[in-house]
Tab-separated table of C-alpha atoms in Angstrom:
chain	number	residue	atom	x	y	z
H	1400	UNK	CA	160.406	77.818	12.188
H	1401	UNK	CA	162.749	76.496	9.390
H	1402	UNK	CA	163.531	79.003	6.683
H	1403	UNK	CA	162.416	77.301	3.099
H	1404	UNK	CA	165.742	76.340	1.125
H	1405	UNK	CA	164.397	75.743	-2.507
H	1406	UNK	CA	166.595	74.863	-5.558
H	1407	UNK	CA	167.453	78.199	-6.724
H	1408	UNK	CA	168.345	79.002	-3.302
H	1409	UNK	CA	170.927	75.671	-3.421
H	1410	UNK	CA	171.726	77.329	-6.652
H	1411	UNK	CA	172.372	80.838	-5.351
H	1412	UNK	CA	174.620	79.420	-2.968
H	1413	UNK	CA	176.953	76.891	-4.685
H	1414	UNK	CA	177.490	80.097	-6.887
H	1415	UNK	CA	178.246	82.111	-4.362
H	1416	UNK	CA	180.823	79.541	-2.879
H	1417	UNK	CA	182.421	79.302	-6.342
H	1418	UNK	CA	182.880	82.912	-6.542
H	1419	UNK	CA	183.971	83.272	-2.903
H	1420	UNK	CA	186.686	80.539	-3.374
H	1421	UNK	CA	187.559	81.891	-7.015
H	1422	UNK	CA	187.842	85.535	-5.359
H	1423	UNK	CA	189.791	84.769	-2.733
H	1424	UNK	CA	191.916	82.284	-4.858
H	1425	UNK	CA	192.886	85.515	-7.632
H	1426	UNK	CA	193.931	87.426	-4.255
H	1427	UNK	CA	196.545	85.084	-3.160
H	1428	UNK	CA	197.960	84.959	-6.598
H	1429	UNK	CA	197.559	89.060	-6.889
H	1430	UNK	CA	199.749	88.942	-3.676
H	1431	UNK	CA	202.394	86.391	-5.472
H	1432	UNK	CA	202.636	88.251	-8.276
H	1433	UNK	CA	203.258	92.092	-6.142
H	1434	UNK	CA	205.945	90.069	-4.908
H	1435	UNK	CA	207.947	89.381	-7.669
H	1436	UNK	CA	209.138	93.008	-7.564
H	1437	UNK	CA	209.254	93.380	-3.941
H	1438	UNK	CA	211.541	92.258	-1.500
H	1439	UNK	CA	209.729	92.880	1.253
H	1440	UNK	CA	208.855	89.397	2.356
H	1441	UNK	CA	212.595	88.355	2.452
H	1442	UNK	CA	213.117	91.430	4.637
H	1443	UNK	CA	210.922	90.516	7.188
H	1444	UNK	CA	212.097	86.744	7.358
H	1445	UNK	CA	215.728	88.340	8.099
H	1446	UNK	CA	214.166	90.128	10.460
H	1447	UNK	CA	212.639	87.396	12.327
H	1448	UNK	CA	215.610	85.223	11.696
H	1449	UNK	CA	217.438	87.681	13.813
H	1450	UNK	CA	215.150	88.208	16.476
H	1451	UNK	CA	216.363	86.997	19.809
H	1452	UNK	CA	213.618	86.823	21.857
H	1453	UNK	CA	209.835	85.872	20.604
H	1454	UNK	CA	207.416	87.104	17.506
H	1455	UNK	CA	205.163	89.215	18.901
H	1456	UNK	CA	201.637	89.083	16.804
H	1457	UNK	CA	198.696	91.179	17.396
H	1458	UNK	CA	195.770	92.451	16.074
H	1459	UNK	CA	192.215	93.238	16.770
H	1460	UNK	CA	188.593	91.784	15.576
H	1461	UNK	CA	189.157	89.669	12.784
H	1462	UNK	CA	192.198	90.428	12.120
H	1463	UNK	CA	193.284	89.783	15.571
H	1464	UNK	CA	191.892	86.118	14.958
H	1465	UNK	CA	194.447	85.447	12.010
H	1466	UNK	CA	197.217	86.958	14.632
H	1467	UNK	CA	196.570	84.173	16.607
H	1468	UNK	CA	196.918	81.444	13.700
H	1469	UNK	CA	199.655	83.264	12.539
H	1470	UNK	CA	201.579	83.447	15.853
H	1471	UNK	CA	200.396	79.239	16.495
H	1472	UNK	CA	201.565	78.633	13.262
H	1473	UNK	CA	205.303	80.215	13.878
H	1474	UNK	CA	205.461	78.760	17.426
H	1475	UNK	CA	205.150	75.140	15.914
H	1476	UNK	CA	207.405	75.627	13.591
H	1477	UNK	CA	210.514	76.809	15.643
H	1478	UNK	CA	209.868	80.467	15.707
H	1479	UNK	CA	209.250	81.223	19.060
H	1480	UNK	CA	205.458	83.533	19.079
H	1481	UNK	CA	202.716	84.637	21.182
H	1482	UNK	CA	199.743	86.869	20.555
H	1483	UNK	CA	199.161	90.081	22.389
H	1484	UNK	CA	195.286	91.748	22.173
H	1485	UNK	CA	196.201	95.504	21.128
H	1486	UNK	CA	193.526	96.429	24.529
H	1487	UNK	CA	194.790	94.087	26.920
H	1488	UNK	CA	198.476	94.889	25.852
H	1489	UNK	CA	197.272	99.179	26.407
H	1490	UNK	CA	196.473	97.846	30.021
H	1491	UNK	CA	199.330	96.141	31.146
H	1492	UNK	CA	200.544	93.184	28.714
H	1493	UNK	CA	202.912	94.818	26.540
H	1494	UNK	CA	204.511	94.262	29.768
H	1495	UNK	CA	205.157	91.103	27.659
H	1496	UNK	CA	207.017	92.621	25.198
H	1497	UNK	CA	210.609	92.925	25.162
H	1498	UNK	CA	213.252	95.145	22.982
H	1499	UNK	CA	214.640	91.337	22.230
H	1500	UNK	CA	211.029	90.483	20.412
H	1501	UNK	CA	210.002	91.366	17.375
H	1502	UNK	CA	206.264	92.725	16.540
H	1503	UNK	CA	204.246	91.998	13.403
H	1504	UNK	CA	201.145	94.120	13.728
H	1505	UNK	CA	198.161	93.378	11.570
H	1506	UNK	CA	195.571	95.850	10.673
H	1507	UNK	CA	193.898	95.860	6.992
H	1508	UNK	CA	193.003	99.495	7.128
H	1509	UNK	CA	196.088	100.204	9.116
H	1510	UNK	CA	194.610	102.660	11.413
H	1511	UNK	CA	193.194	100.544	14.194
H	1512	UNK	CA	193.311	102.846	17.380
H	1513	UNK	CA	194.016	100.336	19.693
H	1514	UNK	CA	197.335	98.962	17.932
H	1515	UNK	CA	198.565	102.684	16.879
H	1516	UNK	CA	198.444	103.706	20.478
H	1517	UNK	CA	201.121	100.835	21.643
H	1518	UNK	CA	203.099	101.121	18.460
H	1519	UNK	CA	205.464	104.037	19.497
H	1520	UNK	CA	205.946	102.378	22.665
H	1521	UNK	CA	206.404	99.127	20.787
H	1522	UNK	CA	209.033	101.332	18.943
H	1523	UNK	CA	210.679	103.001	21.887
H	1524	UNK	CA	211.619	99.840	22.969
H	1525	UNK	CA	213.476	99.349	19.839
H	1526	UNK	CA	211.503	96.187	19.210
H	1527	UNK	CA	211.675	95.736	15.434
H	1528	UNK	CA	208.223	96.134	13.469
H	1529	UNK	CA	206.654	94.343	10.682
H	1530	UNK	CA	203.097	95.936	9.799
H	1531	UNK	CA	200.676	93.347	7.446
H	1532	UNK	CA	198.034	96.207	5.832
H	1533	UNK	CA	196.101	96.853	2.720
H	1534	UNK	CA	197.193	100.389	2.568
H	1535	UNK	CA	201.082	101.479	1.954
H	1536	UNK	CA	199.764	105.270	3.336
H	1537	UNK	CA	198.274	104.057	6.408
H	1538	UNK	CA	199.377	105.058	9.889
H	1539	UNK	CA	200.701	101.692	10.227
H	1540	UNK	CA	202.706	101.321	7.136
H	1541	UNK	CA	204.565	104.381	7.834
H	1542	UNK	CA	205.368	103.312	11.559
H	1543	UNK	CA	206.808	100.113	10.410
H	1544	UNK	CA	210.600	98.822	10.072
H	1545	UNK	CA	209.100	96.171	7.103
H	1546	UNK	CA	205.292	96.733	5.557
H	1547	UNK	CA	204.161	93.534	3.729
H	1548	UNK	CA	201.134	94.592	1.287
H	1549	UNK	CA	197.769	92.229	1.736
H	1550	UNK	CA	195.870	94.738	-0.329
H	1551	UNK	CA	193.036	92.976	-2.373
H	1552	UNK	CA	190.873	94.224	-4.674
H	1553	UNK	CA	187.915	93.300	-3.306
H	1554	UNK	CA	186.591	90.942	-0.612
H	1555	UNK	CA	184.607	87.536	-1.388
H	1556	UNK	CA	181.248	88.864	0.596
H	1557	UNK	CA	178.659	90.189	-2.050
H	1558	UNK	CA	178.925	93.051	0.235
H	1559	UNK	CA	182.582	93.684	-0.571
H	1560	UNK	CA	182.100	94.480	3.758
H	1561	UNK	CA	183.174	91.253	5.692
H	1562	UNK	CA	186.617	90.636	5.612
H	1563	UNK	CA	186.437	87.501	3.563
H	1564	UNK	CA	189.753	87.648	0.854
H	1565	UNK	CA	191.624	90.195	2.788
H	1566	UNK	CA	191.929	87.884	5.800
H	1567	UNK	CA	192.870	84.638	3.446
H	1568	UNK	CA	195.739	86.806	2.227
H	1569	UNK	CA	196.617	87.853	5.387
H	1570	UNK	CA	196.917	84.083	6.945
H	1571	UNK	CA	198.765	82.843	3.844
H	1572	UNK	CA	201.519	85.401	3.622
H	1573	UNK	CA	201.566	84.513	7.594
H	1574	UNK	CA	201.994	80.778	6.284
H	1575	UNK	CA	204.812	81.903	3.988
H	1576	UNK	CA	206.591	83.575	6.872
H	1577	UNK	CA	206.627	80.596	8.754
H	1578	UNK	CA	207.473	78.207	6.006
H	1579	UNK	CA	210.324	80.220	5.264
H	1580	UNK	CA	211.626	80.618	8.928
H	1581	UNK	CA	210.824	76.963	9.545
H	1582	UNK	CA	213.543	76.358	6.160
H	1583	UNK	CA	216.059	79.065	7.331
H	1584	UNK	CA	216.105	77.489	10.930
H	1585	UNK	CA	217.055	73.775	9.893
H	1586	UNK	CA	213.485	72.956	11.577
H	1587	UNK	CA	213.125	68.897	11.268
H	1588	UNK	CA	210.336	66.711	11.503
H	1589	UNK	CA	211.614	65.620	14.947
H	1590	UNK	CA	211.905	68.969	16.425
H	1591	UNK	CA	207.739	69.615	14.798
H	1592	UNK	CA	207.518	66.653	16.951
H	1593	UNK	CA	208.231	67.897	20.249
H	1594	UNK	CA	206.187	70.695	19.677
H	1595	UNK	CA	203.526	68.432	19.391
H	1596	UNK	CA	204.110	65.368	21.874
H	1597	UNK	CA	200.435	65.295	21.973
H	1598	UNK	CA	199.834	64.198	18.513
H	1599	UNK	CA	200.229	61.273	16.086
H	1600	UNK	CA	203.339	62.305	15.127
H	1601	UNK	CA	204.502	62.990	18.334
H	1602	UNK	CA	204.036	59.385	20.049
H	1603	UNK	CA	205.306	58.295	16.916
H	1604	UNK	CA	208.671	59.785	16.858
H	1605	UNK	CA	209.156	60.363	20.495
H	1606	UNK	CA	208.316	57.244	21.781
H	1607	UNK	CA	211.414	54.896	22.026
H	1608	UNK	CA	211.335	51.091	22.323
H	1609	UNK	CA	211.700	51.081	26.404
H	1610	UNK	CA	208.630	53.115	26.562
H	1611	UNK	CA	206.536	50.419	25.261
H	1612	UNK	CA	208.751	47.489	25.856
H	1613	UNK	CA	207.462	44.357	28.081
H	1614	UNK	CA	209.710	43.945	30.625
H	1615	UNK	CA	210.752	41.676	33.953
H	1616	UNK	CA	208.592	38.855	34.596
H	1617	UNK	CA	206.814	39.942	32.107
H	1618	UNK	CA	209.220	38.595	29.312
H	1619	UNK	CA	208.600	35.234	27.922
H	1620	UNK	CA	212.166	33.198	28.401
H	1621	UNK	CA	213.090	29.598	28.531
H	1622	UNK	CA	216.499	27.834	28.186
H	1623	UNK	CA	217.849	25.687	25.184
H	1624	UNK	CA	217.668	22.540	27.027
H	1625	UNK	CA	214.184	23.112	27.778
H	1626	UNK	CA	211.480	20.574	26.405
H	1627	UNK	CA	208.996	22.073	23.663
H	1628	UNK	CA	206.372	21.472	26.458
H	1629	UNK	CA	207.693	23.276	28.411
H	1630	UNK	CA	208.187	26.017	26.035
H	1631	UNK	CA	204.233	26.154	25.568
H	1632	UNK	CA	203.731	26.737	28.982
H	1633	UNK	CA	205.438	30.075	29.201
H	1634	UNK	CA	204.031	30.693	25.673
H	1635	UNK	CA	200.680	30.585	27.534
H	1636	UNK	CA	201.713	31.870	30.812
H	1637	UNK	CA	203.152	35.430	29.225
H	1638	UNK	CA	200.402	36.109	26.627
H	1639	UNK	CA	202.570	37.412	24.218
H	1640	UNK	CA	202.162	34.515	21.371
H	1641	UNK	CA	205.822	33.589	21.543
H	1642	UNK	CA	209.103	32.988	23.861
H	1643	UNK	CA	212.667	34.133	23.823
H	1644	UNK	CA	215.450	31.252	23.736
H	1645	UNK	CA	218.180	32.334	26.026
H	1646	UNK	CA	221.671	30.845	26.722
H	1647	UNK	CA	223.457	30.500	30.346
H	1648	UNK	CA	224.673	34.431	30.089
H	1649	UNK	CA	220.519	35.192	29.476
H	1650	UNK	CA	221.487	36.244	25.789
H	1651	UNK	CA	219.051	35.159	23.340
H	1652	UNK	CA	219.444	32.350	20.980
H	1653	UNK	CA	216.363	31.827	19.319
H	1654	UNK	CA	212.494	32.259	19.131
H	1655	UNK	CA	209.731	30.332	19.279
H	1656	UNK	CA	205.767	31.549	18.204
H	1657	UNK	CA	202.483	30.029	18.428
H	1658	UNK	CA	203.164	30.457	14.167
H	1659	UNK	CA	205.975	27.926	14.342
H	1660	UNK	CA	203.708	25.586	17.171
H	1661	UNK	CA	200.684	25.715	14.371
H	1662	UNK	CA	203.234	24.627	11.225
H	1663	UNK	CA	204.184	21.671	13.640
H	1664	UNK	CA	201.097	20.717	14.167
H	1665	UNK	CA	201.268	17.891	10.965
H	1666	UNK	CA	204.985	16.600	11.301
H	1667	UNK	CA	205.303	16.243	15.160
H	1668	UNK	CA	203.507	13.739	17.398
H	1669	UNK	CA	204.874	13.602	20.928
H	1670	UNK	CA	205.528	17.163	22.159
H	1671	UNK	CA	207.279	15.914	25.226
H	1672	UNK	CA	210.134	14.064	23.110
H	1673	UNK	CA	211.165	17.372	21.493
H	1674	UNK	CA	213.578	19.773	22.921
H	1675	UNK	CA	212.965	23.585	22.191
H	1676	UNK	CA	216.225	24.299	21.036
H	1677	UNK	CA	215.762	21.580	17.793
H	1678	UNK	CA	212.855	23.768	16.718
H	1679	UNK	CA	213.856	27.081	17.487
H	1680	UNK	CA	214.441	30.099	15.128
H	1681	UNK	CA	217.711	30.861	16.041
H	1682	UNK	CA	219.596	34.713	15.596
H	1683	UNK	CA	216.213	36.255	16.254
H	1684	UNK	CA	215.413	39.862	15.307
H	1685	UNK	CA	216.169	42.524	17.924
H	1686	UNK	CA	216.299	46.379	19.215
H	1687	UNK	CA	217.716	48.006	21.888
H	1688	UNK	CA	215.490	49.920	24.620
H	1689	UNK	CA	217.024	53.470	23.268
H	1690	UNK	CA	215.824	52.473	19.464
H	1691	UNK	CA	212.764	54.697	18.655
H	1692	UNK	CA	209.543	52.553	18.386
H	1693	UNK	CA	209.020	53.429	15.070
H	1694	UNK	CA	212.189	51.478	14.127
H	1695	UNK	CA	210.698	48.323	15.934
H	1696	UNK	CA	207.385	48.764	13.321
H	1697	UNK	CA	209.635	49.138	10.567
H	1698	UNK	CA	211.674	45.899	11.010
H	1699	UNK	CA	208.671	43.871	12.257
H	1700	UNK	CA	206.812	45.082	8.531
H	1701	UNK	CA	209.498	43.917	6.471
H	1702	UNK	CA	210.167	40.764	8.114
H	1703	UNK	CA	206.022	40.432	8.716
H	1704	UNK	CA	206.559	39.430	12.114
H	1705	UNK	CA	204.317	40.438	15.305
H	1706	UNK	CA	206.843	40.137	18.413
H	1707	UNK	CA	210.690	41.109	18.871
H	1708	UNK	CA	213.209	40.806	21.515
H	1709	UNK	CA	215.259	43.971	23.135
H	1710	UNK	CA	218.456	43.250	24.143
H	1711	UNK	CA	220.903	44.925	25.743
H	1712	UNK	CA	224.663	46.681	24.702
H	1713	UNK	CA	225.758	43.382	26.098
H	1714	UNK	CA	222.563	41.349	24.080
H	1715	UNK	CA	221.326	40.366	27.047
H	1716	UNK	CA	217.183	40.305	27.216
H	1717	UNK	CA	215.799	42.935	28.483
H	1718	UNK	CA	212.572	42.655	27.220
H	1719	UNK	CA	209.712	41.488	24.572
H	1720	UNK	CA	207.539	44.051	22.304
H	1721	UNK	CA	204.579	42.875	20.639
H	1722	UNK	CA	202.878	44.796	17.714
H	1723	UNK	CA	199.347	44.977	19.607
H	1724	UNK	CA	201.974	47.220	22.363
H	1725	UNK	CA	203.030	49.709	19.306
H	1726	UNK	CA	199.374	49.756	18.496
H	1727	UNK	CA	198.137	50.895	21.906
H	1728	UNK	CA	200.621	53.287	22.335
H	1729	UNK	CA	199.318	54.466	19.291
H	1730	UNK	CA	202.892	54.277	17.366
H	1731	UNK	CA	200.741	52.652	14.713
């Protein structure tokens, strides 16, 4: 049975969403404002920064759900991270943790009993530890090497029970480590890109030109001397709307597209009489196979074309890209 949902319910709970976002929004600038006289943030970054093995990050219940942003967040920016569950790590994973990690521990009350009882052996390994609480007393706090404060003054629930504003602070100062590590470790967009050879960005900037490049038979080519008839045929024959011009040594000379067949339409009568090379575009645009594909899409936008040659170190042909073979490689 569907629960009735009347106007001042709707109204009830845009104001509750207002609040909730204004709440949590005066939190993260309560945060940014502690930190103006604390240095405690740029202590833990230098710690991190010096960490030679991998960011530990753990936590439990919801906490332990911002852990694992946190620690996905660091690992795909160039920090190195994994999360460890406080329980599972009691029962055989801290066996994952190293003296060469480091440990950010994340407990708003700061006495979670299942972190506090791996801490000291966290410790005893001499693995350095940042503690993320909302009380400076706590257990926690007083274990750690670096405390960062996410004390709010209340949470967004009408409740002030479900961890609502404490949590948002909690995943944005995580942000801010990993901004600042990202910064401090020269991270580029390329290297976000092999973290991430899945995504857009990924086939866009690790893709190269051979990847996607037509090559073999499968290269339109015809010589000078050819007839413009001729020239059609392989047009045809290869698909690719155009062919490559190529001189004794198989370097090409010029290009030909079904563009430049459609303008001749009005000024030429008797196909057969003309010779390819007389209507050629000669010095045609070109890459080389190692030239990222994203290259390729840049020159072919500026110069508005749809198909370019790739020629060797020698400029030899070695093969034909198209624009519809960027697009299905999903370059573009």
């Amino acid at each position: 049975m569907l629960k009735a949902f009347d106007n001042t319910a709707l109204q009830r709970a845009m104001q509750l969403a207002r609040e909730t976002l204004e709440i949590e929004a005066d939190a993260i600038r309560a945060v940014l404002t502690r930190l103006e006289s604390d240095d405690s943030v740029a202590r833990a970054v230098g710690l991190l920064f010096n960490c030679d093995g991998r960011v530990v990050v753990s936590g439990i219940g919801k906490s332990g759900h911002i852990a694992r942003k946190i620690a996905a967040t660091l690992a795909s920016t160039g920090t190195p991270a994994m999360f460890v569950h406080p329980a599972e790590a009691a029962h055989g994973d801290l066996g994952m943790v190293t003296s060469h990690d480091a440990f950010i521990a994340i407990s708003y009350s700061g006495e979670a009993a299942e972190l506090l009882s791996i801490l000291p052996i966290v410790k005893r390994m001499g693995a350095p530890l940042i503690a993320m609480t909302g009380k400076p007393q706590s257990s926690l706090a007083q274990l750690a090497d670096v405390h960062l404060n996410i004390a709010v003054e209340k949470e967004a629930c009408p409740l002030n029970l479900a961890p609502t504003a404490s949590t948002t602070v909690t995943l944005a100062l995580g942000d801010a480590l990993a901004v600042a590590l990202l910064d401090a470790n020269g991270f580029r967009e390329e290297d976000f890109a092999r973290s991430h050879p899945g995504g857009a960005l990924g086939r866009r900037l690790l893709t190269h030109v051979r990847d996607v490049m037509r090559s073999g038979d499968a290269v339109p080519q015809v010589a000078a001397n050819v007839s413009l008839t001729e020239a059609l045929v392989e047009i045809t024959q290869k698909g690719m709307g155009m062919t490559a011009i190529v001189d004794d040594a198989g370097r090409p000379v010029g290009v030909f597209t079904d563009g430049d067949l459609r303008r001749m339409l009005e000024r030429v009568q008797d196909f057969t009489k003309v010779t390819i090379s007389d209507v050629m575009h000669a010095n045609p645009r070109r890459v080389h196979p190692e030239q990222m594909a994203v290259e390729a899409v840049a020159i072919m936008e500026e110069f508005r074309i749809n198909q370019m040659l790739v020629v060797d170190g020698d400029d030899k042909l070695v093969g034909a890209l198209h624009i519809h073979d960027l697009t299905r490689a999903k370059v573009i």
